[in-house]
XYZ file of C-alpha atoms in Angstrom:
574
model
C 0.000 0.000 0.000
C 0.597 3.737 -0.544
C 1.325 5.776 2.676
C 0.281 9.380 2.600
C 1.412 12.149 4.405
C 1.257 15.706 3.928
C 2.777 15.291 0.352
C 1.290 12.294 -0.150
C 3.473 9.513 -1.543
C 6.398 7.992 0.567
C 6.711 4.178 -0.689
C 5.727 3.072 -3.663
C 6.292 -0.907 -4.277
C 8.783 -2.143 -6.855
C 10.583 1.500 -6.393
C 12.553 3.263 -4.096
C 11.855 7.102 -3.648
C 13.730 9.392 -2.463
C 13.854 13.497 -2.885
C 11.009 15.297 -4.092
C 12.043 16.944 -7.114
C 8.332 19.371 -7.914
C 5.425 19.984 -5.989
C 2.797 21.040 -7.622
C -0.779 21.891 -6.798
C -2.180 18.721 -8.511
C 0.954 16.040 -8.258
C 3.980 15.298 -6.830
C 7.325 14.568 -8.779
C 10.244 12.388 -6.893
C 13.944 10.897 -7.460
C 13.703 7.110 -7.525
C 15.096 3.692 -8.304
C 13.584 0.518 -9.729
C 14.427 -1.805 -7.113
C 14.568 -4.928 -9.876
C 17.605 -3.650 -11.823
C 18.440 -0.551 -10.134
C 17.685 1.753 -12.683
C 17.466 5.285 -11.457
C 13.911 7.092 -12.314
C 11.444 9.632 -11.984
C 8.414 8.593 -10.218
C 4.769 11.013 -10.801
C 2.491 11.101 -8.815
C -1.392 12.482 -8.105
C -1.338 14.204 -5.140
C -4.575 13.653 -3.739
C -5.168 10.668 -2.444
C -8.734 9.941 -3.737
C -8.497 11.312 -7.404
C -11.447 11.923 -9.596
C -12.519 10.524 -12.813
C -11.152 13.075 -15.039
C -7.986 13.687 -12.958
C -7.659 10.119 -13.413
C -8.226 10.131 -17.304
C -5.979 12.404 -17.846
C -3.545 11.181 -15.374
C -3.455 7.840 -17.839
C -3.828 9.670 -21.480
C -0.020 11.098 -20.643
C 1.176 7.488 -20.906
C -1.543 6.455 -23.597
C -0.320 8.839 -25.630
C 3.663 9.130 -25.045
C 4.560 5.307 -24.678
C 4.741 5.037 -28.187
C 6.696 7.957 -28.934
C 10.101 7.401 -30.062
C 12.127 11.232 -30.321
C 15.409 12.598 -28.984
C 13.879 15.296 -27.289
C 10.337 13.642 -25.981
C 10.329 12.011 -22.696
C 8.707 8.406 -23.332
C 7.646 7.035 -20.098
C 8.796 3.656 -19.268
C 5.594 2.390 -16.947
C 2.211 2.994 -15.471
C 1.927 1.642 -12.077
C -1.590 1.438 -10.564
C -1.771 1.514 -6.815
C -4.772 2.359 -4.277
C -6.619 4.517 -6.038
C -4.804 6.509 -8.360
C -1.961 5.806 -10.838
C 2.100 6.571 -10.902
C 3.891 7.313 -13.217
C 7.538 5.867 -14.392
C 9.993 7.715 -16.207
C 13.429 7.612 -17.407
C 15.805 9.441 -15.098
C 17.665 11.913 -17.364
C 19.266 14.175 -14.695
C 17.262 17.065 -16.635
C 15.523 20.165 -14.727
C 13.230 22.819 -15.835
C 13.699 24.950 -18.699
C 12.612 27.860 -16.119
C 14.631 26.664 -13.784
C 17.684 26.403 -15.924
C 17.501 29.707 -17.331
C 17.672 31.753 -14.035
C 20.165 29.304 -12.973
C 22.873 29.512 -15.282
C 21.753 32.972 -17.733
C 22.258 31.368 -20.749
C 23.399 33.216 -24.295
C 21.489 33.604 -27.513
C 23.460 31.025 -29.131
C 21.738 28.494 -26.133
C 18.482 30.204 -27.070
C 18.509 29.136 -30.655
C 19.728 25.936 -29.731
C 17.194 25.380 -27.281
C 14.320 26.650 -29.995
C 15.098 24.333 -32.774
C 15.280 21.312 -30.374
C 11.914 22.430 -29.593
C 11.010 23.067 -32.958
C 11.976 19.326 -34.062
C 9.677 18.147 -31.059
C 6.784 19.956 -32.573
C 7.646 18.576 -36.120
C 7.069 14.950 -34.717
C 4.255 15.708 -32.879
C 2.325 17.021 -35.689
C 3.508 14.526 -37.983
C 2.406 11.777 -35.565
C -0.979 13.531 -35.212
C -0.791 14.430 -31.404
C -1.384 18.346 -30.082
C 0.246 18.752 -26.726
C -2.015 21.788 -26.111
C 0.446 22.632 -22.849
C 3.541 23.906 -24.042
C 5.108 25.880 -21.279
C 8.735 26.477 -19.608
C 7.474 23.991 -16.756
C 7.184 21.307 -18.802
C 10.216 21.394 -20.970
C 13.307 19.895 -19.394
C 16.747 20.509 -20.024
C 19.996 18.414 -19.397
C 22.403 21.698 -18.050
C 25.197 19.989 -19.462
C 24.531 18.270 -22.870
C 22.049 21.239 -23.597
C 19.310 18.302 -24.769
C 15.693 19.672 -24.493
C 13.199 17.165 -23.307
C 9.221 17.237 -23.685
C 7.017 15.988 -20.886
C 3.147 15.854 -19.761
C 0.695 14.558 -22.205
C -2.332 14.815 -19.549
C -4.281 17.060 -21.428
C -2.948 16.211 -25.226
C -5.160 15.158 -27.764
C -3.770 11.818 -30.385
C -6.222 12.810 -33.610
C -7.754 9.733 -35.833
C -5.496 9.613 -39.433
C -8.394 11.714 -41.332
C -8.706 13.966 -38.800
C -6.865 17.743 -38.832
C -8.684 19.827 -36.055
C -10.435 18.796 -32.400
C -13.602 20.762 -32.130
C -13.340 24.525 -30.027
C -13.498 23.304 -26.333
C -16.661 23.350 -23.965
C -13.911 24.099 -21.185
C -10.758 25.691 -20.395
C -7.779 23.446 -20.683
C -3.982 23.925 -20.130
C -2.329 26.591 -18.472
C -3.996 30.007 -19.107
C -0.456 32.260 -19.326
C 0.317 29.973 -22.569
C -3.132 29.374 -23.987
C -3.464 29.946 -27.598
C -6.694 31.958 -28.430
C -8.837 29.172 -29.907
C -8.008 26.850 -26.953
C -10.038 29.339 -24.808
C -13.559 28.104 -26.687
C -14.454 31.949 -27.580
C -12.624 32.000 -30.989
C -15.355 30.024 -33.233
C -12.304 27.695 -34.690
C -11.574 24.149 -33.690
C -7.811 23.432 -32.637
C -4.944 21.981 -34.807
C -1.197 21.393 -34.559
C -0.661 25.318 -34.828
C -2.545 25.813 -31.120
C 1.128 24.490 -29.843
C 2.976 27.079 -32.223
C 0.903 30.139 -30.406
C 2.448 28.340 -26.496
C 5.774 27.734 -27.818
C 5.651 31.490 -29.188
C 4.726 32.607 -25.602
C 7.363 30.141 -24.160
C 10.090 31.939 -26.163
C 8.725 35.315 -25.495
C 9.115 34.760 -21.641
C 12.709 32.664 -21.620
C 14.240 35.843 -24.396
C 13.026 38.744 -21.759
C 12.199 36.981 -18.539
C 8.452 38.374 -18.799
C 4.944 36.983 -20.389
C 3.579 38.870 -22.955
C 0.153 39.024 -21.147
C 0.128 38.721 -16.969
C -2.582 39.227 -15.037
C -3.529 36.945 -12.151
C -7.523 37.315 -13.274
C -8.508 34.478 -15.497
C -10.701 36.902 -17.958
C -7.874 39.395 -18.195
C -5.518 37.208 -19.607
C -8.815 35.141 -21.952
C -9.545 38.864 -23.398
C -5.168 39.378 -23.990
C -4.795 35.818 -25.671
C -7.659 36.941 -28.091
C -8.054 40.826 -28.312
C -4.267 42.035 -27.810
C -1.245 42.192 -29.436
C 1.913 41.228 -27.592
C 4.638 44.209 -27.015
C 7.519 44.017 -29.432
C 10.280 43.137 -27.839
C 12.952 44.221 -30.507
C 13.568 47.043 -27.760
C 14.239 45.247 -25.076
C 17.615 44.017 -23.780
C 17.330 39.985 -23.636
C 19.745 37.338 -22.903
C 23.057 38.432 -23.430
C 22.728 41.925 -22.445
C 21.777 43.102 -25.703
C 19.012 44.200 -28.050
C 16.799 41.568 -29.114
C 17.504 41.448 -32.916
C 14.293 42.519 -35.137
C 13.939 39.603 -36.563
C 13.405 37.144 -33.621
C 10.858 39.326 -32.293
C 9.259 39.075 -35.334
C 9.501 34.739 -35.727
C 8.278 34.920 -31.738
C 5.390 37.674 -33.216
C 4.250 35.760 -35.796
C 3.970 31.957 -33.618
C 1.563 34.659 -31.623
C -0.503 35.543 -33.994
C -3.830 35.642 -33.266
C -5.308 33.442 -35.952
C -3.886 30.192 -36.857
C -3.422 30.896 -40.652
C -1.388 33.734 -39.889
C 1.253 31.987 -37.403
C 3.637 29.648 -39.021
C 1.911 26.874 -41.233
C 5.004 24.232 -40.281
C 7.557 23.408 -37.678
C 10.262 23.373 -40.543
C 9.321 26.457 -41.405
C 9.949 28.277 -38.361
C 12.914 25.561 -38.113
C 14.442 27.147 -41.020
C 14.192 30.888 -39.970
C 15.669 29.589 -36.710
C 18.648 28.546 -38.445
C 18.919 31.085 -40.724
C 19.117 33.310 -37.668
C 21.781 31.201 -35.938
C 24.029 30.803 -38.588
C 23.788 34.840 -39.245
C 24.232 35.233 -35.420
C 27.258 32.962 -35.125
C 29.542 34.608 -38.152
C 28.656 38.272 -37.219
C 27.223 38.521 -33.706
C 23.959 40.217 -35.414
C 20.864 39.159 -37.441
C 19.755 41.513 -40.540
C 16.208 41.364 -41.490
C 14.495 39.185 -43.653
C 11.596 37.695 -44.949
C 10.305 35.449 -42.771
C 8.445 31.973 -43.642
C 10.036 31.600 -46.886
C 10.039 28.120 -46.853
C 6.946 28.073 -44.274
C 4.576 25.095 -46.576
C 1.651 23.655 -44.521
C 1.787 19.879 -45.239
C -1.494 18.874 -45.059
C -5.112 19.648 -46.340
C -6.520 22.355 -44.051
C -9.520 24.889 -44.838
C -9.206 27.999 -43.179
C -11.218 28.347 -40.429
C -12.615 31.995 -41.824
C -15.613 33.724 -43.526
C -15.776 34.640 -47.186
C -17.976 37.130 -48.251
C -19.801 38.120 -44.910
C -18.782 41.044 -44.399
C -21.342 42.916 -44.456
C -23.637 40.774 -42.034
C -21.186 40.489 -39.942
C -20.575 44.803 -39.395
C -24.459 44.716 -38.796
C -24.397 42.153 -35.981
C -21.606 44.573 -34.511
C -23.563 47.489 -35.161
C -26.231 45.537 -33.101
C -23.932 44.576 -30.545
C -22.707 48.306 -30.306
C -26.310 49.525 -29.821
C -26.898 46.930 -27.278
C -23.789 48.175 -25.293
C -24.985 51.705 -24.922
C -27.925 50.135 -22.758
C -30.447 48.587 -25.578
C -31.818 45.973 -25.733
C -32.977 43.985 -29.463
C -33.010 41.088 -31.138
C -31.129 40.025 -34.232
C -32.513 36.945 -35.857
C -30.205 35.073 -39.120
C -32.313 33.242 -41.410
C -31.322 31.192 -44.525
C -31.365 27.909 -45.934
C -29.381 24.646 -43.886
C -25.890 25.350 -44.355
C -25.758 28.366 -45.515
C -23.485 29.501 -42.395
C -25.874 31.089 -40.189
C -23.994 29.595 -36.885
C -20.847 30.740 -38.558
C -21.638 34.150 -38.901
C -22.710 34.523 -35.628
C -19.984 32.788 -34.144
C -17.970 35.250 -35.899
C -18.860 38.564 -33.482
C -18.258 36.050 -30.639
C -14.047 37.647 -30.737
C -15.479 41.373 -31.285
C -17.757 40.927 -28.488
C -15.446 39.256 -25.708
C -12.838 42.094 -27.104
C -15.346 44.441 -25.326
C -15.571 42.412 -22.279
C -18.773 41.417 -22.888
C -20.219 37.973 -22.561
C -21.343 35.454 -25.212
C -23.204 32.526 -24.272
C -24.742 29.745 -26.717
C -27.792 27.121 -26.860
C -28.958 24.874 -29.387
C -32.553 23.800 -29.746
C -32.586 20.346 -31.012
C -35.261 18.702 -33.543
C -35.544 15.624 -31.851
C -36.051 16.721 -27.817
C -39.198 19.945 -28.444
C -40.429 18.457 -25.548
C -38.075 19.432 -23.401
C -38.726 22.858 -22.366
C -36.008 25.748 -22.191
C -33.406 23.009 -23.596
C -31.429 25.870 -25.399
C -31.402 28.654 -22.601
C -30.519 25.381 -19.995
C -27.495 24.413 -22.377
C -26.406 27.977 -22.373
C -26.587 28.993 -18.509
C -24.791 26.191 -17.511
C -21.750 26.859 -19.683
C -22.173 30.257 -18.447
C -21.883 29.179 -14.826
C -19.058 26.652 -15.940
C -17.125 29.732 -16.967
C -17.805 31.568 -13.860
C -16.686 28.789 -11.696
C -13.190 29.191 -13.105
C -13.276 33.038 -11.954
C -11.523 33.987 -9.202
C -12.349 33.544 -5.378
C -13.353 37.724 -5.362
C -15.473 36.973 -8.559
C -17.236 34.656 -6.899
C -18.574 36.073 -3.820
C -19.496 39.470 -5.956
C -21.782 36.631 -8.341
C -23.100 35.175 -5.236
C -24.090 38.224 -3.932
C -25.582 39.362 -6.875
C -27.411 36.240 -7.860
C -29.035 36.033 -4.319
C -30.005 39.647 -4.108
C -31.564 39.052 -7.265
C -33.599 35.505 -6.958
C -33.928 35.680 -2.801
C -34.429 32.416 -1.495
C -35.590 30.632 -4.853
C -32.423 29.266 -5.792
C -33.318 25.600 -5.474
C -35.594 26.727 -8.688
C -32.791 27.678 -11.013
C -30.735 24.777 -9.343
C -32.920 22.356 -10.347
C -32.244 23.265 -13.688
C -28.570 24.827 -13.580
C -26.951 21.756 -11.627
C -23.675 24.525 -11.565
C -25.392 27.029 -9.771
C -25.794 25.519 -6.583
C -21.430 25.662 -7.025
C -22.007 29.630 -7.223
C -24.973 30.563 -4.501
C -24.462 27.477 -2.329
C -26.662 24.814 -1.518
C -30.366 26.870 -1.423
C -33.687 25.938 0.880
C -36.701 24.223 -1.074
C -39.187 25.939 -2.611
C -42.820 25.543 -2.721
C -44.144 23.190 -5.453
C -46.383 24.919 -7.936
C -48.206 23.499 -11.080
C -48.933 24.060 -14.603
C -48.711 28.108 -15.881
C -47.611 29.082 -12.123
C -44.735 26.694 -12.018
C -43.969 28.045 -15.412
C -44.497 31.753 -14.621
C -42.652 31.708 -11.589
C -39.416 30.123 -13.518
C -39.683 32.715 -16.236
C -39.543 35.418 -13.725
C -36.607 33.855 -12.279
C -34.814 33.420 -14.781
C -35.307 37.178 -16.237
C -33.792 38.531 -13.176
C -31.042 36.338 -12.673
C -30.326 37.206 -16.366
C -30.420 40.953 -15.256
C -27.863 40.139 -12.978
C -25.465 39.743 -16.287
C -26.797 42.287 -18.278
C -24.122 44.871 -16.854
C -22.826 48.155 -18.944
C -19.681 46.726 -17.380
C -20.461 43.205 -19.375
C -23.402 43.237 -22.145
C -24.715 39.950 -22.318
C -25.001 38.161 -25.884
C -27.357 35.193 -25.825
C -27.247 33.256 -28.692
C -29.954 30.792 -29.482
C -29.978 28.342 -32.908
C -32.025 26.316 -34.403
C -35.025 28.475 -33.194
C -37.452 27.065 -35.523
C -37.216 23.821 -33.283
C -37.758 26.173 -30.228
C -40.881 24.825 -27.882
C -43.787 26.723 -26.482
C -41.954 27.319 -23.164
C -38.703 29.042 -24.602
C -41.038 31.025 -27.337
C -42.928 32.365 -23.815
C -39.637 33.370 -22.236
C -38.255 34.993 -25.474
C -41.269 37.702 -24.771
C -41.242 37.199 -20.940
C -37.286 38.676 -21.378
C -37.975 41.885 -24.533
C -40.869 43.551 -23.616
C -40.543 46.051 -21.286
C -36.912 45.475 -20.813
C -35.849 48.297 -17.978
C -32.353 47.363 -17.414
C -31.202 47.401 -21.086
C -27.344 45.768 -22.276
C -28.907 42.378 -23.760
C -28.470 41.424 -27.487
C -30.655 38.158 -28.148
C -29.003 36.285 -31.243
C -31.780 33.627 -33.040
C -30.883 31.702 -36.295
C -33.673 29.964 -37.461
C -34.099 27.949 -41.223
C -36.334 30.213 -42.942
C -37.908 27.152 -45.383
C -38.779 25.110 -42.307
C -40.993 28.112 -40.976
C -44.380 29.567 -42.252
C -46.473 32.670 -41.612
C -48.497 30.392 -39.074
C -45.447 28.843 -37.100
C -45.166 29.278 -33.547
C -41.781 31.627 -33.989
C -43.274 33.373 -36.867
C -46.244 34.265 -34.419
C -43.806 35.050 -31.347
C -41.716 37.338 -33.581
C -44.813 38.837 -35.035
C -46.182 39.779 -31.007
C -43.005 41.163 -29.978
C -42.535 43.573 -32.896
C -46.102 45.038 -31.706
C -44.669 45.181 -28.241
C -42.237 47.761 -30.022
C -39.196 45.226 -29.665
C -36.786 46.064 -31.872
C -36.097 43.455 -34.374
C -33.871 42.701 -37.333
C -33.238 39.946 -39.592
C -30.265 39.183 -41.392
C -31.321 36.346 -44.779
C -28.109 34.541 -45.852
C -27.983 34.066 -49.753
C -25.128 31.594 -51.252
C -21.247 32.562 -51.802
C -20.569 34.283 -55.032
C -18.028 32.351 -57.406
C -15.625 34.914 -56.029
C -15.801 34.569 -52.392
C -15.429 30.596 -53.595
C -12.418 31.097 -55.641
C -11.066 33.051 -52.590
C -11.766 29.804 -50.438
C -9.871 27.723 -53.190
C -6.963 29.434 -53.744
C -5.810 30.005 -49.878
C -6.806 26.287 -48.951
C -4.566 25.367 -51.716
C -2.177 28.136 -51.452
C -2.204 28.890 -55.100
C -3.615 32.201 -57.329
C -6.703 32.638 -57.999
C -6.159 31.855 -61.615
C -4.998 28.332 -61.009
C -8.082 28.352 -58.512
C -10.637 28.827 -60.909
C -11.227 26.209 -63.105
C -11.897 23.923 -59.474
C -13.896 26.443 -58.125
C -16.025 26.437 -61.345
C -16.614 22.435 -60.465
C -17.412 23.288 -57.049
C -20.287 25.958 -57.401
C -21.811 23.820 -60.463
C -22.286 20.979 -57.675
C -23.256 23.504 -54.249
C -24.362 26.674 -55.824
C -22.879 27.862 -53.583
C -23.963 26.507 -50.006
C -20.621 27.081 -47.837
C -21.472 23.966 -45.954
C -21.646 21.680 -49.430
C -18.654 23.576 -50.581
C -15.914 23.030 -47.635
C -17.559 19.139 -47.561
């Protein structure tokens, strides 16, 4: 058996341990020896005695996925050792540290930097080409052997090993990794799924902080540093002295600048091309102690079929959902419905104001009403709240109590309602006293009343709230009720209610046809964006950047492509 103590782990059986090496706030990291052959190793460990599921999922997936890994500078772990209730986990002991560590420890040059980098650049070649992102690149876990200067790559926990036909993971429900070195899309509010280049954006910050000992972005509030990774641009650091004493030359800013770039297509497309810059930089470096400037990404070539995650042609709808937005956040309230055919990108566009919008601090949460489950009522404004409150929960402690006191102030002592409901809540507010049971309309009414004013509560000039509801032609009676319940006689103002809806499934006589048509004599201001197909242009546009070609080339496929989706974006990227 295990014996725990205040760190946790003292024996472990087939292995001696001995000093703790890291102590972290989630596992433990210790010296050791395999007591069959002697073999000296590094033994990691779950700190908490009685793990849960998902710490012990991904506890296991860093061995799943790195066991079969077979690179110089990748740490492949050499066993997985169940005990009690958690796992530990066996590596080879390299005599490596930190990179963090080893950089305050021994001020290395820029020579060691470059070296360093293109170690860490070959890592992230393999990776990709084995179809793994490690979505948590960061100075704590990339190792170093002080004297052989060999990097090493650990902790898999949280990486993701993608099927053969598969490019891109889906944008997250939650937060994962560590926030300081999270690439934009990896924070779920970017409307992009994540690839290989999510890794390029953490090494990028990585590099940043080892060149001039600071992050690009720090702030010790999560929604700070969520609204730098996607709305700001990283300071320069061309002007600043890094290591070495000197001037960071212009041209490694610029290579750390563009693996930060905000979207994907614009950061480096491959790890040999930023491998090759790298060396072009060294090699410059070495024979005259400087680096002239020059075009970077020359031989930058993305080796693999990827669409770009962007909108063609949507310009225009997508400045009028701003617009709305804008209104919205001088104390409006309105609703902005997006109609078109299946396909036609009606999610997309909306998704699309979802950066703008969190740019401006506000908030943008998202339901789905789904064909097959009308009888469940509220479904879509459910599915949204309790994201919502999953995001909150991941605020700070100061955060917290301020929601808590606002939510309570707000619903008094009929929590247990909205808990019912919103499992997450009860994680906010505390665990609330029961309510008296009421049936049919009053059950009903009282919930809608509820729910309005705990949606005041985040309808803030500080924060406008963006609610974002699709599929509303599948909507039920219930959510149609609470649409009006929530925009007429709005007092309070800073709530912009997004609805995209299939405007051939509906008809004059539909039950959101009818809601719409009782608001707008309410005086609620609506407006309706219709979606028509993509021009051949906007196509050819597509085309030519997926397969990095001109348009020229583009155009005789392109031609093939509208003559088969005339021009449906969804037919067309299939």
């Amino acid at each position: 058996m295990i014996s725990y103590h205040t760190k946790a782990v003292t024996t472990l059986p087939g292995y001696q341990l001995g000093q703790c090496l890291y102590e972290g706030p989630r596992t433990l990291v210790y010296q050791g020896m395999r007591l069959g052959d002697g073999a000296s190793t590094i033994v990691k460990i779950l700190r908490t005695p009685h793990p849960s599921f998902n710490q012990l999922v991904q506890f296991r997936n860093q061995y799943a996925i790195a066991r079969h890994l077979q690179h110089a500078n990748i740490v492949t772990p050499l066993a997985l050792e169940s005990y009690g209730n958690g796992y530990a986990l066996i590596m080879p002991d390299s005599k490596a540290m930190a990179l963090h560590d080893y950089w305050h420890k021994f001020n290395p040059n820029l020579e060691e930097f470059f070296v360093i980098s293109l170690q860490l650049a070959d890592a992230l070649h393999y990776l990709s080409q084995e179809q793994i992102i490690h979505k948590d690149i960061k100075p704590a876990n990339i190792l170093i052997c002080p004297h052989s200067k060999q990097i090493k790559l650990i902790d898999f926990s949280i990486s993701s090993l993608l099927p053969k036909e598969t490019q891109t993971i889906q944008t997250p429900n939650s937060l994962e990794g560590t926030l300081a070195y999270l690439s934009p899309e990896q924070t779920g509010r970017m409307n992009r799924g994540i690839d290989y280049r999510s890794d390029f954006y953490s090494l990028g910050v990585t590099l940043y902080e080892f060149l001039i000992g600071n992050l690009p972005f720090n702030s010790n509030d999560p929604l700070e540093l969520i609204h730098a990774h996607i709305a700001q641009n990283p300071e320069p650091i061309s002007t600043w002295v890094c290591l070495g004493g000197q001037l960071c030359p212009e041209p490694l800013s610029d290579i750390i600048l563009k693996l930060m770039a905000k979207n994907a297509e614009d950061r480096y497309q491959s790890a040999l091309g930023l491998k090759y810059d790298l060396k072009k930089c060294l090699k410059e470096y070495k024979k005259t102690g400087k680096i002239a400037a020059f075009t970077l990404g020359e031989r930058d070539l993305c080796d693999r079929f990827l669409i770009p995650e962007k909108l063609y042609g949507r310009e225009h709808e997508v400045e009028t959902l701003l617009e709305s937005f804008h209104r919205v956040a001088t104390g409006e309230s309105e609703i902005m419905l997006v109609a078109g055919f299946s396909g036609i990108g009606k999610t997309a566009v909306i998704n699309e104001v979802h950066k703008p919008i969190v740019k401006q601090r506000g908030y943008f949460i998202k339901g789905k009403f789904d064909q097959f489950n009308r009888n469940i009522p509220f479904s879509a404004f459910v599915q949204a709240f309790r994201d919502f409150m999953g995001r909150l929960l991941r605020e700070s402690d100061s955060a917290l109590a301020h929601w808590k006191r606002k939510i309570l102030e707000a619903i008094g002592e009929n929590g247990r309602v909205l808990i019912d409901v919103i499992p997450e809540l009860e994680r906010i507010i505390g665990v609330q006293p029961p309510v008296p049971e009421l049936s049919g309309s009053a059950a009903q009414n009282r919930f809608n009343l509820l729910l309005e004013k705990f949606i005041a509560v985040f309808t803030t000039k500080e924060h406008p709230l963006t609610l974002f509801l699709d599929d509303l032609q599948w909507a039920d009676s219930a959510s149609l009720n609470l649409l009006k319940v929530l925009m007429v006689d709005r007092q309070t103002g800073y709530l912009l209610l997004l609805g995209a809806y299939r405007d051939n499934e509906v008809f004059p006589a539909h039950p959101l046809m009818l809601t719409l048509a009782e608001l707008q004599k309410q005086q609620t201001t609506i407006s309706t964006i219709t979606l028509t197909p993509l021009s051949i242009p906007h196509i050819n546009q597509l085309v030519a950047e997926t397969l990095s070609c001109s348009i020229e080339l583009a155009a005789p496929l392109t031609h093939l492509i509208y003559q088969n989706t005339k021009g449906n974006p969804f037919f067309t990227t299939q």
